[in-house]
GROMACS .gro file of C-alpha atoms in nm:
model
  336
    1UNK     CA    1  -4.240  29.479  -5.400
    2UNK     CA    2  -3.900  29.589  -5.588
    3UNK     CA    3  -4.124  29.882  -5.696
    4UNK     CA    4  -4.190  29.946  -5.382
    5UNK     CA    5  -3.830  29.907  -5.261
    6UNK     CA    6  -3.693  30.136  -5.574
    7UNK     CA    7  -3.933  30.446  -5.489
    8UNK     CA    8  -3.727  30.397  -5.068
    9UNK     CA    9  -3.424  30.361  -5.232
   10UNK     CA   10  -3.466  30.703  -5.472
   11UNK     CA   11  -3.635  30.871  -5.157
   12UNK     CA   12  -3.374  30.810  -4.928
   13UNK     CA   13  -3.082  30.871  -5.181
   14UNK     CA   14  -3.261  31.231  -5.217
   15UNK     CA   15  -3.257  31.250  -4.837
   16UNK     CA   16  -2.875  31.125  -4.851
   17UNK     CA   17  -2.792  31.362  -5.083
   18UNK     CA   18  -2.915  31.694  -4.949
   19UNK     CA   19  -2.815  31.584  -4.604
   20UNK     CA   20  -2.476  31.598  -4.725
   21UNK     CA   21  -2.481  31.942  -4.901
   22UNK     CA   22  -2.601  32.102  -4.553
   23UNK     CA   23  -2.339  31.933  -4.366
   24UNK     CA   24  -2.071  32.008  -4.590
   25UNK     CA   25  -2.162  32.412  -4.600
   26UNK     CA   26  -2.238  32.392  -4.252
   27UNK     CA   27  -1.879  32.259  -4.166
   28UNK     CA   28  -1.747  32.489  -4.382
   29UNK     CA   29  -1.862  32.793  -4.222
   30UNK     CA   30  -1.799  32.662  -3.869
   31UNK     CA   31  -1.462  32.484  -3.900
   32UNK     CA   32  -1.221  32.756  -3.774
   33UNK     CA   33  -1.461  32.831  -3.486
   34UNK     CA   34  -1.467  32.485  -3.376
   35UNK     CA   35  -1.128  32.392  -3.414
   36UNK     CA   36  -1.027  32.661  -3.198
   37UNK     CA   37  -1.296  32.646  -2.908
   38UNK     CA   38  -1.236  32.246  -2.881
   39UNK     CA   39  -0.844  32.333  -2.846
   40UNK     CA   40  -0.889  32.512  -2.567
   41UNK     CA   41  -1.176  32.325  -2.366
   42UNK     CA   42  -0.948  32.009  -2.450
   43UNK     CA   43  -0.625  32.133  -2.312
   44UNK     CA   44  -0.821  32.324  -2.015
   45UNK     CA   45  -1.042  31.984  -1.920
   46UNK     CA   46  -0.684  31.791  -1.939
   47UNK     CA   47  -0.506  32.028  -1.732
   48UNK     CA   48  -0.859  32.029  -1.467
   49UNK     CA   49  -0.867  31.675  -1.457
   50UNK     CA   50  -0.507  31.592  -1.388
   51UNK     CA   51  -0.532  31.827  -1.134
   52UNK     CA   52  -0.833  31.686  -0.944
   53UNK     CA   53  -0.609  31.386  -0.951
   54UNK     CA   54  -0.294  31.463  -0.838
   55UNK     CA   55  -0.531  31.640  -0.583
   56UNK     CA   56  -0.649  31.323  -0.437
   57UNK     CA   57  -0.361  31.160  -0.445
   58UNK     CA   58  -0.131  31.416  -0.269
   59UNK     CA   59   0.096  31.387  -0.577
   60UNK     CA   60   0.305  31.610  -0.819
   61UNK     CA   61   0.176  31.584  -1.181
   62UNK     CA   62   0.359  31.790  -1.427
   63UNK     CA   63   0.170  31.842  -1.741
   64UNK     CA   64   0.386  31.904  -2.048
   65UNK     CA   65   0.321  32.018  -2.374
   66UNK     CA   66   0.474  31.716  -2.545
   67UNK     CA   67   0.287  31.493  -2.353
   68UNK     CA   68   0.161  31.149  -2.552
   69UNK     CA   69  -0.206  31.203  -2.716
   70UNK     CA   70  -0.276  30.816  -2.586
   71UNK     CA   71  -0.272  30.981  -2.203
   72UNK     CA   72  -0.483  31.298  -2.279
   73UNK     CA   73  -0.905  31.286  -2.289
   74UNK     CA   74  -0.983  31.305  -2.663
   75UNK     CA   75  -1.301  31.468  -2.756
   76UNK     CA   76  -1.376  31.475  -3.164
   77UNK     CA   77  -1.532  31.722  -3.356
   78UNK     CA   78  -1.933  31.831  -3.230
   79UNK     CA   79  -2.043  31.695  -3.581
   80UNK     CA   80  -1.926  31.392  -3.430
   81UNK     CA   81  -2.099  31.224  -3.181
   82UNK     CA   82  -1.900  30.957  -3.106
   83UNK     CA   83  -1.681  31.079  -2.745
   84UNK     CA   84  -1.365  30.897  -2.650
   85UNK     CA   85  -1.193  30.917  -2.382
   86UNK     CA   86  -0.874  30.782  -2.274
   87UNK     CA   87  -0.857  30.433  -2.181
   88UNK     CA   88  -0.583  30.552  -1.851
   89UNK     CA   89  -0.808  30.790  -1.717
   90UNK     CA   90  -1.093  30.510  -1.744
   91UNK     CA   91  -0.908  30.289  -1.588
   92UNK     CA   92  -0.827  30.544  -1.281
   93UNK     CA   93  -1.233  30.635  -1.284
   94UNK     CA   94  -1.353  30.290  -1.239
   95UNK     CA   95  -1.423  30.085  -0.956
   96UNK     CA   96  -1.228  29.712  -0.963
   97UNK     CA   97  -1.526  29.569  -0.813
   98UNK     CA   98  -1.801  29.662  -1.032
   99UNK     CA   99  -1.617  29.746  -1.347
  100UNK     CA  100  -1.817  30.079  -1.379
  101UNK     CA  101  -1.784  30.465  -1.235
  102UNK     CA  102  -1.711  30.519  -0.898
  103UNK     CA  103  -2.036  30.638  -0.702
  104UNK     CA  104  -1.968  30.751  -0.401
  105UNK     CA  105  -1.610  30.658  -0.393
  106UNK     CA  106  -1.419  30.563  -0.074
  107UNK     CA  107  -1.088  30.539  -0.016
  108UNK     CA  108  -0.965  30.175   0.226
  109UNK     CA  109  -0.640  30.118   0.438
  110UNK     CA  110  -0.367  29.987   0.117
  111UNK     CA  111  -0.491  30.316  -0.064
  112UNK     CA  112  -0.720  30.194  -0.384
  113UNK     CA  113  -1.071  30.329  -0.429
  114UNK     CA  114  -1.396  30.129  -0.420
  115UNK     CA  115  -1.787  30.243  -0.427
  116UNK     CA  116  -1.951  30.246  -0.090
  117UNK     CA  117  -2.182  30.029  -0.159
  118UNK     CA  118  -1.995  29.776  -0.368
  119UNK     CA  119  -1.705  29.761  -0.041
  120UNK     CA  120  -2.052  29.706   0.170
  121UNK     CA  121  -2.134  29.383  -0.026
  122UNK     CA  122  -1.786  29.258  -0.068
  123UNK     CA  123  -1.782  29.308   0.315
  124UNK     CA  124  -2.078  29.140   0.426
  125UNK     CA  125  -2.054  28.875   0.571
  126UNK     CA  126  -1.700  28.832   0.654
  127UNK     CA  127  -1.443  28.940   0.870
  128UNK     CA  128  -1.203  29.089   0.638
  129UNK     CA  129  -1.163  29.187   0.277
  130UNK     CA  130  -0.906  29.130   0.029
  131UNK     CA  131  -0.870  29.427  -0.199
  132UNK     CA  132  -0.851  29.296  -0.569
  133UNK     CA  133  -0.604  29.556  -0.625
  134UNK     CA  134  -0.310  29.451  -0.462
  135UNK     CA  135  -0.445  29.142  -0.270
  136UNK     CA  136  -0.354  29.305   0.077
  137UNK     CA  137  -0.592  29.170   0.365
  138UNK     CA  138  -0.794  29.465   0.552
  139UNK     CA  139  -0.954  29.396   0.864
  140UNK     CA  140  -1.044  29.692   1.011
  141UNK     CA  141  -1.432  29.763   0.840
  142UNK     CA  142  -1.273  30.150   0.779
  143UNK     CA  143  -1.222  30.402   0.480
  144UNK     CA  144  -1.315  30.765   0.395
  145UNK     CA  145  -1.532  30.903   0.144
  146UNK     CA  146  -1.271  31.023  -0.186
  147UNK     CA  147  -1.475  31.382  -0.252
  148UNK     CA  148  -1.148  31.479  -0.513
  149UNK     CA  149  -1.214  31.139  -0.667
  150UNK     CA  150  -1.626  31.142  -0.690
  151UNK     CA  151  -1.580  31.520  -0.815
  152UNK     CA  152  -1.360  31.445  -1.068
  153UNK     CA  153  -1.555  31.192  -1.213
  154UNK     CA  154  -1.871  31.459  -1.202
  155UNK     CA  155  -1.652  31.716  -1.367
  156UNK     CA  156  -1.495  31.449  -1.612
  157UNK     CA  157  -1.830  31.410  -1.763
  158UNK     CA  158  -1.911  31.727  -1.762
  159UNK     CA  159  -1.651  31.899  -1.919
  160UNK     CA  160  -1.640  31.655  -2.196
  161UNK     CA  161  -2.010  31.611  -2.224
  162UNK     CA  162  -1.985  31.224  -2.158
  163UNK     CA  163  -2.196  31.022  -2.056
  164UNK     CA  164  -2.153  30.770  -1.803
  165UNK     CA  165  -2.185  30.476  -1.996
  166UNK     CA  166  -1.878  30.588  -2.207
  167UNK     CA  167  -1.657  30.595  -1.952
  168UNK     CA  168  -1.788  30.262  -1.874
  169UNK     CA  169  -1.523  29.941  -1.977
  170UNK     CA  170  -1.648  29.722  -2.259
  171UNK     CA  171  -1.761  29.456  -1.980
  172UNK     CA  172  -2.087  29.683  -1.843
  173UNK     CA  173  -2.166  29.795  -2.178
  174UNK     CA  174  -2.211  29.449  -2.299
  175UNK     CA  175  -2.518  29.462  -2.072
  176UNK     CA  176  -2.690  29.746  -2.272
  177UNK     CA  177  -2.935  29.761  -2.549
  178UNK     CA  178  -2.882  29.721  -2.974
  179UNK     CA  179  -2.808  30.090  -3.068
  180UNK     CA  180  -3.090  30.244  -3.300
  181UNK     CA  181  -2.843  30.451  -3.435
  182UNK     CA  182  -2.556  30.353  -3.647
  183UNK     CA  183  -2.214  30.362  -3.462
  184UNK     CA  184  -2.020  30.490  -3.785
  185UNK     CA  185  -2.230  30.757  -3.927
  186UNK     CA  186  -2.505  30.824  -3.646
  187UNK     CA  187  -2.761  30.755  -3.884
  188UNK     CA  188  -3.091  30.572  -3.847
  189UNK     CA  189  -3.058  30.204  -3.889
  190UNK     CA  190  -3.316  30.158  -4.145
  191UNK     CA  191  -3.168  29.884  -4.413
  192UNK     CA  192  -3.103  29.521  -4.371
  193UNK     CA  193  -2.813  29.418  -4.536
  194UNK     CA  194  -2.865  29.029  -4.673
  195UNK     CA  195  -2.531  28.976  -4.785
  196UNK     CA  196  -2.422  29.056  -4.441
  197UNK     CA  197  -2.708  28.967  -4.195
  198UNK     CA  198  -2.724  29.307  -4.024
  199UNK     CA  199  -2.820  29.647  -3.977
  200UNK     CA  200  -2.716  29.929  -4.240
  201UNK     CA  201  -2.829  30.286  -4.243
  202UNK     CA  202  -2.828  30.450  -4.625
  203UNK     CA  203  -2.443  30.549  -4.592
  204UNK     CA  204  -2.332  30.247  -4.540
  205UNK     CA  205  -2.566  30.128  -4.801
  206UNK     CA  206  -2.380  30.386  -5.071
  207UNK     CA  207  -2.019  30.342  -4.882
  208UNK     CA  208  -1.749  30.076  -5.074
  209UNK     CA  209  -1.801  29.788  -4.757
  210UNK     CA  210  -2.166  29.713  -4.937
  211UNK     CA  211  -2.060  29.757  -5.285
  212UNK     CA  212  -2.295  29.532  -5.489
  213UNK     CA  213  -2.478  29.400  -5.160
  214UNK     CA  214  -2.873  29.361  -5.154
  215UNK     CA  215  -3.059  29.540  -4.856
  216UNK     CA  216  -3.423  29.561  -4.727
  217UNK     CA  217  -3.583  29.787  -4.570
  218UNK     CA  218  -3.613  29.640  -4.143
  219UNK     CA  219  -4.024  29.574  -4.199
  220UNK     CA  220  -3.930  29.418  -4.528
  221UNK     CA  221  -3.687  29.189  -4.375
  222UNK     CA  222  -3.859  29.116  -4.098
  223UNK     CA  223  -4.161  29.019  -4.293
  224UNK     CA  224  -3.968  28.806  -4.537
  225UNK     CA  225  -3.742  28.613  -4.211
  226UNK     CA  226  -4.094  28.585  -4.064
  227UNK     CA  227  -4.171  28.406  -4.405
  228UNK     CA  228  -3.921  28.210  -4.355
  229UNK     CA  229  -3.929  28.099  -4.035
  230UNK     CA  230  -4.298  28.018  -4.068
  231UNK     CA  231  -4.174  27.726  -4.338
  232UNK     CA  232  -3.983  27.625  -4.038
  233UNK     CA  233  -4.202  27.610  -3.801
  234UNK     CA  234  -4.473  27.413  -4.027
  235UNK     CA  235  -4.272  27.106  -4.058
  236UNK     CA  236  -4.116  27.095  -3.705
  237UNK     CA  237  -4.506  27.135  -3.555
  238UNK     CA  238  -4.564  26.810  -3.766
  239UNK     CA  239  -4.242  26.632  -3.650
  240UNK     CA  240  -4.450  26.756  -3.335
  241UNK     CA  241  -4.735  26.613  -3.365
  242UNK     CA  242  -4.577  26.309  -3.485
  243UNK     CA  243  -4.388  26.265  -3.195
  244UNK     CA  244  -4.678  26.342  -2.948
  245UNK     CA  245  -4.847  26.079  -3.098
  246UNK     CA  246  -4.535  25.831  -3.058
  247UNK     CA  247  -4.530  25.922  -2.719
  248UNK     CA  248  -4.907  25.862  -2.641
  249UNK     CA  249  -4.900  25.521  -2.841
  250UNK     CA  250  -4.619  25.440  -2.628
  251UNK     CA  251  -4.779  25.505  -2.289
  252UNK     CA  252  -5.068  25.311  -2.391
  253UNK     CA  253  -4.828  25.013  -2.470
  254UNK     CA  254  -4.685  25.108  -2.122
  255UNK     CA  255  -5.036  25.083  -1.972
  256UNK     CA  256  -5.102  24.805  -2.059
  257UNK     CA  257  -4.769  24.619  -2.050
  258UNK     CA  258  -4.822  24.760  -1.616
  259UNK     CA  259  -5.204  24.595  -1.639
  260UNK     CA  260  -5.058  24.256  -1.791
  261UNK     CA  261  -4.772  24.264  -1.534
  262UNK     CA  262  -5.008  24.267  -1.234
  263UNK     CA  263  -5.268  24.017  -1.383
  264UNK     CA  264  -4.981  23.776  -1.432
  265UNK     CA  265  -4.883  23.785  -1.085
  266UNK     CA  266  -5.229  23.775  -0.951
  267UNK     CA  267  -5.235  23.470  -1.165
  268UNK     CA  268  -4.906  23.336  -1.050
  269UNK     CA  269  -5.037  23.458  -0.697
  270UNK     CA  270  -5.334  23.258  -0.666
  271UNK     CA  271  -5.248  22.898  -0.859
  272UNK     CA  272  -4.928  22.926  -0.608
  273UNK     CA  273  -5.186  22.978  -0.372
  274UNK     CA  274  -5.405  22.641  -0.502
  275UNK     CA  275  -5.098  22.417  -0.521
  276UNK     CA  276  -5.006  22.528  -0.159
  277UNK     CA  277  -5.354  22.423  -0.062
  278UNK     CA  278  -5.312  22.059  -0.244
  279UNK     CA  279  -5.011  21.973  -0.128
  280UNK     CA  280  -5.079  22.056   0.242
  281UNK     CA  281  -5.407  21.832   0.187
  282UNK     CA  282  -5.202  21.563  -0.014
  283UNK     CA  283  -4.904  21.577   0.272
  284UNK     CA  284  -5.203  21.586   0.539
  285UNK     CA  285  -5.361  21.293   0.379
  286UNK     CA  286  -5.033  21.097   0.319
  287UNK     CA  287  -4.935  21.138   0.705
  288UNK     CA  288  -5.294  21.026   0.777
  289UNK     CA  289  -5.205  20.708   0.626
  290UNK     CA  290  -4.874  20.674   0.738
  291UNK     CA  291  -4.975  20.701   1.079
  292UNK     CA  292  -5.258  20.449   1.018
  293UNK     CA  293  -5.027  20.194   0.813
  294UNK     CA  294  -4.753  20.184   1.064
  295UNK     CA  295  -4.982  20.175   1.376
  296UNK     CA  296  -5.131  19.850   1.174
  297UNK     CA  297  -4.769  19.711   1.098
  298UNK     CA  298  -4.639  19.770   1.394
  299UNK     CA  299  -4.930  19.562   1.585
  300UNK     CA  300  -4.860  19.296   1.371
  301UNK     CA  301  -4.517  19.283   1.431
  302UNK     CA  302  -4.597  19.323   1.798
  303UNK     CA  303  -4.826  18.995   1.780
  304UNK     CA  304  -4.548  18.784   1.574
  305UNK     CA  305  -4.276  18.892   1.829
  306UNK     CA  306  -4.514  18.731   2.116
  307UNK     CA  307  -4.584  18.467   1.912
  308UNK     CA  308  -4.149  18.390   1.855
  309UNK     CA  309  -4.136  18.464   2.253
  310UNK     CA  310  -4.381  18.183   2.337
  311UNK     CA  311  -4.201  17.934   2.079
  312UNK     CA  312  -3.852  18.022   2.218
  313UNK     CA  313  -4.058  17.933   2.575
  314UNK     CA  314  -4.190  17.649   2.454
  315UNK     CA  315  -3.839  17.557   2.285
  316UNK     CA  316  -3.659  17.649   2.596
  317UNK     CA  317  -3.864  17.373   2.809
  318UNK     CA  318  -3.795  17.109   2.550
  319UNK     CA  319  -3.435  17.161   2.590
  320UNK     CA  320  -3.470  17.159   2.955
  321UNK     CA  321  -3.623  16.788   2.953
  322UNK     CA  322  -3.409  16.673   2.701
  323UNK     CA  323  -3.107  16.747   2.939
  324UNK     CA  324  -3.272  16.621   3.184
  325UNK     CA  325  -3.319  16.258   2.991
  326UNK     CA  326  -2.974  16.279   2.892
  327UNK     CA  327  -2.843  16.315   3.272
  328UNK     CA  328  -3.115  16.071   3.408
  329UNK     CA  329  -2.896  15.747   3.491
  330UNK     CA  330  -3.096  15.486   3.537
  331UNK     CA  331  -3.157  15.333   3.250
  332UNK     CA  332  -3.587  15.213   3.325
  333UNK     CA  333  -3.646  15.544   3.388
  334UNK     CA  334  -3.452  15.685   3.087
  335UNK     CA  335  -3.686  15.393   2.842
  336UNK     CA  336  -4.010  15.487   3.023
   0.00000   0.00000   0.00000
């Protein structure tokens, strides 16, 4: 493998290295050329597009020659292809809903600019719209296509050769894909730097930022991460499997702990069920008897209270002719 790596490294050194000799004798020749030719297309796109503005706007934009470099459109060198363009002029080419360039720009009631279709969804729905810009409430649904405004942007681009997504604010471009190409020295991202955990291209390899740093070739690394991750993966399948088996042990145990659960109350159910049945029998048998005992003791008691009657009779009648004796005055018939 460092074999391997060695003969990529040489290779692309060689590469490196006459890359940079045709480059250098190429800029050499062209140099004067270019400098002059981008002079003039710079100042003549700057004075077009400040025009087109002050166009649209109905206002008075004098361009002077000591004007700041942070308000004019930069373009570098064509051996660079890295295009920037001023972050004003961005600003002024960008819609406040959508964050990117204006398509089909119209122009509402307080005066900003908006895309059709983005004021159509911000609209829908409601009965008026606040414009983010100044916060002023529009309710008339009303505006006019900005031609000045959606043919700057056109010629904008143009002129400079720009594309839109560099005109674009940092927010929409977050939404794009990894460049292939690296965004320092437009090379080929081919290395994997280890010391840094990303993508190099073989300047940056050679360049002071990587002095002393190891770097793989992309299949290399991805083979060796892939490695790596694999010794991940092998333990956390058998935590897996572990735990699947935890989890299947423990529904069983919950299975069962539900079958015991409704045998027990079955149980509980039906001797519940018994004892409800012996004590209405024992409760039916008791009143049985109670009814039969008292009916028994109460004709007793019934006979014994006839039986005191007749002897309170019987004493009643003795008393009777014992008064009588005692009132009876003559004394024969009192002795006889």
């Amino acid at each position: 493998m460092n074999t391997y790596v060695s003969a990529v490294n040489c290779r692309q050194n060689e590469w490196v290295d006459k890359t940079r000799l045709l480059l250098v004798k190429q800029e050499e020749e062209e140099e004067e050329e270019e400098e002059e030719e981008e002079e003039g297309e710079e100042e003549a796109a700057a004075n077009e597009a400040l025009q087109e503005t002050s166009g649209s706007e109905n206002q008075s934009v004098k361009l002077e020659d000591d004007e700041p470099e942070a308000k004019r459109i930069k373009v570098d060198p064509p051996g660079n292809s890295s295009v920037r363009v001023s972050d004003d002029l961005a600003e002024e080419l960008t819609c406040p809903l959508c964050n990117e360039l204006f398509k089909e720009p119209v122009v509402v009631k307080c005066g900003h600019n908006f895309c059709c279709g983005c004021l159509d969804k911000a609209w829908a729905g409601q009965d008026s719209f606040t414009c983010p810009a100044c916060k002023e409430v529009i309710n008339d649904k009303k505006f006019t296509n900005n031609r000045a405004l959606a043919n700057l942007v056109k010629k904008t681009a143009r002129a400079f050769a720009v594309p839109a997504a560099v005109l674009t604010p940092a927010k929409s471009l977050a939404k794009e894909k990894p460049p292939v190409n690296c965004l320092v020295h437009d090379e080929k991202l081919k290395l994997f730097c280890k010391d840094d955990g990303d993508l190099s291209c073989v300047i940056c390899r050679d360049s002071l930022k990587h002095t002393c740093h190891s770097f793989l070739p992309i299949m290399d690394a991805v083979c060796v991460y892939k490695t790596e991750l694999s010794s991940i993966v092998t333990p956390l399948e058998d935590a897996l499997k572990v735990a699947e088996q935890m989890a299947k042990n423990q529904n069983e145990k919950i299975g069962r702990h539900k079958t015991t659960m409704t045998e027990f109350r079955e149980h509980i159910e039906s001797e519940f069920q018994k004892m409800y049945k012996f004590m209405k029998e024992k409760e039916q048998k008791l009143l049985e008897k109670l009814q039969e005992e008292g009916e028994s003791l109460l004709m007793e008691m019934e006979d014994n209270i006839a039986k005191i009657e007749e002897n309170i009779k019987c004493i009643k009648q003795s008393i009777a002719t014992t008064s009588e004796k005692l009132n009876d005055t003559d004394s024969v018939s009192f002795l006889t």
